[in-house]
Coordinates of C-alpha atoms and ligand atoms in Angstrom, one line a residue:
X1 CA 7.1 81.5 7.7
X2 CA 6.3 80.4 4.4
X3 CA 5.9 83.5 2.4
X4 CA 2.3 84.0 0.9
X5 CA 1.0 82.9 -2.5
X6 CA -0.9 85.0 -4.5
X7 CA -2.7 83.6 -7.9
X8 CA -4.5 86.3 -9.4
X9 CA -2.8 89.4 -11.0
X10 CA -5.2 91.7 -9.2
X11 CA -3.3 90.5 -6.1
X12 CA -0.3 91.1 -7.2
X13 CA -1.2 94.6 -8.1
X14 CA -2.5 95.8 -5.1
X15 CA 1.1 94.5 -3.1
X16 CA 3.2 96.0 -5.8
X17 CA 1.4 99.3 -5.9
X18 CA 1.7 99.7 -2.3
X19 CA 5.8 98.5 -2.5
X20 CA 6.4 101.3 -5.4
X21 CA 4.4 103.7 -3.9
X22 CA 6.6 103.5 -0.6
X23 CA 9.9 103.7 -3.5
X24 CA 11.0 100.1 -2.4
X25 CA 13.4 98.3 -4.9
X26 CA 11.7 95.0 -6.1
X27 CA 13.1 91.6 -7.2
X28 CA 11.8 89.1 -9.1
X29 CA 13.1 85.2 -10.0
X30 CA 11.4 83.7 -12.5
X31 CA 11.0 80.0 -11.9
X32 CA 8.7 76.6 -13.2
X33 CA 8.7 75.6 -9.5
X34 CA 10.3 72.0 -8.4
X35 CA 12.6 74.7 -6.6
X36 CA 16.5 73.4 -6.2
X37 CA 19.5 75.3 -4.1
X38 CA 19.9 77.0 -7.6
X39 CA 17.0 78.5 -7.3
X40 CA 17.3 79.2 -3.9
X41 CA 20.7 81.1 -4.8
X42 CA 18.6 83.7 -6.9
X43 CA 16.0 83.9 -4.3
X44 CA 18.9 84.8 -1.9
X45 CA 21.2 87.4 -4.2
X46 CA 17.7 88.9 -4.8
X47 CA 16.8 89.3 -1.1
X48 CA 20.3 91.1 -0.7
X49 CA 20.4 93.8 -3.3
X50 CA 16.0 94.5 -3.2
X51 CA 13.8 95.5 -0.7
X52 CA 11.3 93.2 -1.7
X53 CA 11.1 89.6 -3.4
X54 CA 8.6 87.8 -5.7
X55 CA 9.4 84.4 -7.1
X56 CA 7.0 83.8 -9.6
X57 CA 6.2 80.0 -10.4
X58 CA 4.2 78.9 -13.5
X59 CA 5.2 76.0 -15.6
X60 CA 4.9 77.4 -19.1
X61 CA 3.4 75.4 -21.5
X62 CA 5.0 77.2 -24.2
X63 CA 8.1 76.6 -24.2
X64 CA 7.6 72.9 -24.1
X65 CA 7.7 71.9 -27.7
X66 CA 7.5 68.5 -26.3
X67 CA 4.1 67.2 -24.6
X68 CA 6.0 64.5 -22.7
X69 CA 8.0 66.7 -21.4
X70 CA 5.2 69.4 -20.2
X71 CA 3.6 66.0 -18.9
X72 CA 6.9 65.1 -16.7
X73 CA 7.6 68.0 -15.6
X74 CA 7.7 67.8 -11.7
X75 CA 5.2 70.3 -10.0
X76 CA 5.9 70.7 -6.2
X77 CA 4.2 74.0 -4.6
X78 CA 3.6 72.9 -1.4
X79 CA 7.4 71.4 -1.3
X80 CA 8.9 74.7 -2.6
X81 CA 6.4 77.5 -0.6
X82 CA 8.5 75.5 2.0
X83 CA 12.0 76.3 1.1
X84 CA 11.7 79.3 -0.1
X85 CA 10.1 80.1 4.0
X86 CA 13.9 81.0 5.2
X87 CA 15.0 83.5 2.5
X88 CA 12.7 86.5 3.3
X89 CA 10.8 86.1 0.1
X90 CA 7.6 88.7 0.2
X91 CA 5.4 86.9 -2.0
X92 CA 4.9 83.5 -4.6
X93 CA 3.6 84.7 -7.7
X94 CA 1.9 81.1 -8.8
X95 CA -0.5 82.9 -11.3
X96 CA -3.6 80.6 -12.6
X97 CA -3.1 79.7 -16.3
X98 CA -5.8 82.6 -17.3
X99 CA -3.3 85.3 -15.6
X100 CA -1.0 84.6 -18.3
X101 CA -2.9 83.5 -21.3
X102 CA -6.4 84.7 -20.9
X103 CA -8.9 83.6 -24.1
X104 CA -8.0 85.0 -27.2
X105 CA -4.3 85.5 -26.2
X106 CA -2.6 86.4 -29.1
X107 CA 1.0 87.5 -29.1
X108 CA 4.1 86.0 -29.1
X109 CA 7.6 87.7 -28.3
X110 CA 10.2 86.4 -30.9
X111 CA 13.9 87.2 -30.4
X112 CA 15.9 86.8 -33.3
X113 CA 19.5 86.1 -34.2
X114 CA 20.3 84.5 -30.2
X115 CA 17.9 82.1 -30.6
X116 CA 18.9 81.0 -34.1
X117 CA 21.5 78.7 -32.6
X118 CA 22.4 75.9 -29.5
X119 CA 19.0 75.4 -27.8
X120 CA 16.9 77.2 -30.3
X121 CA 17.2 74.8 -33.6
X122 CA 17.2 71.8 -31.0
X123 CA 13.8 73.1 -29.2
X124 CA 11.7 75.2 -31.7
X125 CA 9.3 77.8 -30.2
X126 CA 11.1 77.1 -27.0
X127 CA 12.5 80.9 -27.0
X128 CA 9.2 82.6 -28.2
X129 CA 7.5 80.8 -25.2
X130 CA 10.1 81.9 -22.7
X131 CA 10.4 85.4 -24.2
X132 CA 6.9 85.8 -24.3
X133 CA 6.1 84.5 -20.7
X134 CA 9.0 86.2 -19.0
X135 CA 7.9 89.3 -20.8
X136 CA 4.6 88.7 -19.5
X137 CA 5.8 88.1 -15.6
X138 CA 8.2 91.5 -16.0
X139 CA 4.9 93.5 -16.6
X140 CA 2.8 92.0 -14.3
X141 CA 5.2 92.1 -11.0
X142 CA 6.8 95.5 -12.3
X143 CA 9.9 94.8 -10.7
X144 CA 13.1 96.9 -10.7
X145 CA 15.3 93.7 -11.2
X146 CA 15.3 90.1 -12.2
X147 CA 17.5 87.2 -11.2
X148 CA 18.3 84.5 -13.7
X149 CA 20.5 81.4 -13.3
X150 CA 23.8 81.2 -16.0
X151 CA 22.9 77.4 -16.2
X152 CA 20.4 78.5 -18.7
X153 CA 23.2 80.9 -20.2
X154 CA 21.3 81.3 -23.9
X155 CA 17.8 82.1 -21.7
X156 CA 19.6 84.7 -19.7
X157 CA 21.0 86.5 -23.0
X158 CA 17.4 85.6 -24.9
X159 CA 15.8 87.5 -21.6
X160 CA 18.0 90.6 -21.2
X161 CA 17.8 91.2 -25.1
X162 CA 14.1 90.9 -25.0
X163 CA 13.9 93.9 -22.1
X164 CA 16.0 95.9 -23.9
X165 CA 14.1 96.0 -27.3
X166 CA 10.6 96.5 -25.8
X167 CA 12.3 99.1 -23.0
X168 CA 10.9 97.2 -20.1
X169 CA 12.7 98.9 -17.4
X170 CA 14.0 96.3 -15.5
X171 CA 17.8 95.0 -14.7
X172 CA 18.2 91.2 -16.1
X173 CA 21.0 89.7 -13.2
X174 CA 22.7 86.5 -14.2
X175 CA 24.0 84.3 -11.2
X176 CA 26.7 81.8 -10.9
X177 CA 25.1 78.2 -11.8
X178 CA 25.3 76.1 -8.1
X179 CA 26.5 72.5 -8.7
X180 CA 26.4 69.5 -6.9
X181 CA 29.4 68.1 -5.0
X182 CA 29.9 66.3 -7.8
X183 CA 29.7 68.8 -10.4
X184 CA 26.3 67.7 -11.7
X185 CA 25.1 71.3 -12.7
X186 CA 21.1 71.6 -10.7
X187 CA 18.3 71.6 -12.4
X188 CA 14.6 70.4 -11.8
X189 CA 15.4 67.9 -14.6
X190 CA 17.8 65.9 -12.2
X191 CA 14.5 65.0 -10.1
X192 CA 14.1 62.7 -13.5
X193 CA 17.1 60.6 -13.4
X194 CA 17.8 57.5 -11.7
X195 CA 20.9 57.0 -9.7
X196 CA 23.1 55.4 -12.7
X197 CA 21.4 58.2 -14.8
X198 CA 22.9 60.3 -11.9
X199 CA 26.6 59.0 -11.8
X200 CA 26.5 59.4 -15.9
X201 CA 25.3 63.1 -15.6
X202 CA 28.0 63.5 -12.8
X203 CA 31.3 62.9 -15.7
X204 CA 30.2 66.1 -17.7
X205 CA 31.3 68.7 -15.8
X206 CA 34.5 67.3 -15.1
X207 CA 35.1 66.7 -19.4
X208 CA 33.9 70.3 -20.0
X209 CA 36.1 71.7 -17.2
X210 CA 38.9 69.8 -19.1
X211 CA 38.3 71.1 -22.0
X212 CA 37.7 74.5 -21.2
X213 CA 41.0 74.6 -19.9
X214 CA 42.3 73.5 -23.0
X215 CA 41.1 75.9 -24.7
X216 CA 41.7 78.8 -22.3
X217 CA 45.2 77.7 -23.5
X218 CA 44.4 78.8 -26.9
X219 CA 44.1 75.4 -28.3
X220 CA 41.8 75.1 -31.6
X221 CA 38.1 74.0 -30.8
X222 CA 37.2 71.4 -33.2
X223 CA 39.6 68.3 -32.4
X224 CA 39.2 68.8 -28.6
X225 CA 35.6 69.0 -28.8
X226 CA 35.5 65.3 -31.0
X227 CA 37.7 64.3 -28.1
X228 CA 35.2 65.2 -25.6
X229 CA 32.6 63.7 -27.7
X230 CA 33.9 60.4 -27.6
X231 CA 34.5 60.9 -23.5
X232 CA 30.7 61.5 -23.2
X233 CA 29.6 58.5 -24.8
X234 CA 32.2 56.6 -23.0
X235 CA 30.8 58.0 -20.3
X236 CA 27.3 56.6 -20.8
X237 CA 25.8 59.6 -22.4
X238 CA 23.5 58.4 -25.6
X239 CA 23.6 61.3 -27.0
X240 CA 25.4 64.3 -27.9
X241 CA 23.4 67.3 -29.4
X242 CA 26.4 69.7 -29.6
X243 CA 29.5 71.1 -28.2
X244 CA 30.0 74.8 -29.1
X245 CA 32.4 77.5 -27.9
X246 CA 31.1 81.0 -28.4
X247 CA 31.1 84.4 -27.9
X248 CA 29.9 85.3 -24.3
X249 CA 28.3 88.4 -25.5
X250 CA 27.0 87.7 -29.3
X251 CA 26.9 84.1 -29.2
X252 CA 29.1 83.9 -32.7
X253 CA 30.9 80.9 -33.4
X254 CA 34.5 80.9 -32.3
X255 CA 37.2 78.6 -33.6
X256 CA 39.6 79.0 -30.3
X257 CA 39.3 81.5 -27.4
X258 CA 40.5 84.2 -28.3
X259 CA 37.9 86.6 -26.0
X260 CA 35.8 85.6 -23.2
X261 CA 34.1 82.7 -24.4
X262 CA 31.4 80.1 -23.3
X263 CA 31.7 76.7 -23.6
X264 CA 28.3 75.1 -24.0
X265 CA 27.4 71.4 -24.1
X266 CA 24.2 69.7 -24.4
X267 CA 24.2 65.4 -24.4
X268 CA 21.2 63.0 -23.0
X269 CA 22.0 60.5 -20.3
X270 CA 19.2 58.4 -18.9
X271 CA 16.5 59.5 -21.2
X272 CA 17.4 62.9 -19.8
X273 CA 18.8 65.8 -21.8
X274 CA 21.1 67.8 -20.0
X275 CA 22.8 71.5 -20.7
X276 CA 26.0 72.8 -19.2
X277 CA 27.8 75.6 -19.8
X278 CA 31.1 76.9 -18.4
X279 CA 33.5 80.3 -19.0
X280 CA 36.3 80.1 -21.3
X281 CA 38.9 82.7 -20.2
X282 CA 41.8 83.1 -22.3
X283 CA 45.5 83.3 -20.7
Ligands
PAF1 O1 14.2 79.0 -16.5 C1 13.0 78.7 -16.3 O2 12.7 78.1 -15.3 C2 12.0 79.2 -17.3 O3 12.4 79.1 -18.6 C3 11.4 80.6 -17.0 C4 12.5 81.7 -17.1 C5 10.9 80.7 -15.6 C6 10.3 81.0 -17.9 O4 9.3 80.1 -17.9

């Protein structure tokens, strides 16, 4: 059965209230909808550890710093109320815009210091929309725990951060990015490429995974990431907006691996820009 959607906050409440009241664990996944088998994968690790599910969808025009790119965003509610039918879900949170930005809304949740780097120069006021609209969804569903993709690695630190600070009691879960058989990492964004854009997008993970292997073995950061460089534009990728190995934790620059690490890269293909990221464990 596909589970029910609910659009006004007042909804919301009244299920949520009746869920705490009974001392039931609840889950929430944050999504923009145009729902993928990575999405899916939250929707499922939240069905085992909580007693009851939300999956909120609201494409956030906030944290588009790019009209286009609000514009192309796919939007598929009907599609996705139907997958998420066999994972137990309790209710779709698909809030009318005036649920989350009423007239006269005024605030704006800024992290700092995470978002200085990576995606945050690349997409300005990109973090401050996702901080403040997952701040937002926290509040309204009130839920003991939240389920966020590692695909999205800086989002997921950005997020967890942002509960801490304002003590919003709530448990930010990161979950294993699910990849295509090819290694294509998924997002809704691969809905937007065309099947050469495809088989492009297809050669990162295999150049990152060589590389982060390199660099597990201790090897210095800057020559093998020009190497990979080059191997992405050989590729077919048109653009490389960086390569960085960091800090899992901090997000601080490292010059090899010496801790556990992240490698993170970010290159266009297909008019598409595409992020990746990948652990770096030393040997
Ligand atoms: O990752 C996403 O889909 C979005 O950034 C999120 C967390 C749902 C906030 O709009």
């Amino acid at each position: 059965m596909t589970p029910p959607i609910l659009r006004r906050l007042t909804d919301l409440r009244a299920l949520t209230s009746e869920w705490h009241q009974n001392g039931e664990v609840v889950g929430v996944v944050p999504t923009m909808g145009a729902l993928h088998q990575g999405h899916l994968s939250l929707a499922q690790a939240a069905r085992a550890d909580c007693d009851r599910v939300i999956v909120t969808i609201f494409v956030n025009p906030r944290q588009f710093n790019n009209p286009e790119d609000l514009a192309k965003y796919p939007r598929t509610e009907i599609e996705d109320a139907e997958k998420l039918a066999p994972y137990g879900v309790d209710a779709i949170y698909v809030p009318d815009p005036d649920q989350i930005y009423p007239e006269g809304f005024s605030t704006t949740v800024t992290v700092s210091g995470l978002t200085d780097v990576m995606e945050g120069p690349f997409r300005p006021g990109h973090f401050e929309g996702v901080a403040t609209v997952v701040a937002k969804l926290f509040l309204q569903t009130r839920a003991d725990r939240a389920y966020f993709g590692e695909k999205d690695y800086q989002q997921l630190l950005v997020v967890r951060r942002m509960a801490r600070d304002l003590d919003i009691q709530i448990e930010v879960i990161g979950c294993p990015t699910i990849r295509e058989p090819s290694g294509l990492a998924m997002s809704s964004r691969n809905l937007m490429l065309s099947r050469e854009g495809l088989n492009i997008a297809a050669k990162k993970s295999g150049i990152m995974r060589a590389l982060a292997a390199e660099l597990a073995n201790g090897q210095a950061f800057a020559p093998l990431a020009q190497k990979a460089k080059a191997e992405l534009i050989d590729a077919g990728f048109t653009e490389v907006e960086y390569i960085d190995l960091r800090c899992a934790d901090s997000l601080e620059e490292l010059p090899r691996a010496s801790r556990p690490a992240r490698l993170f890269i970010t290159a266009w293909a297909d008019g598409v820009r595409l992020i990746d990221n990948i652990p770096v464990t030393p040997v």
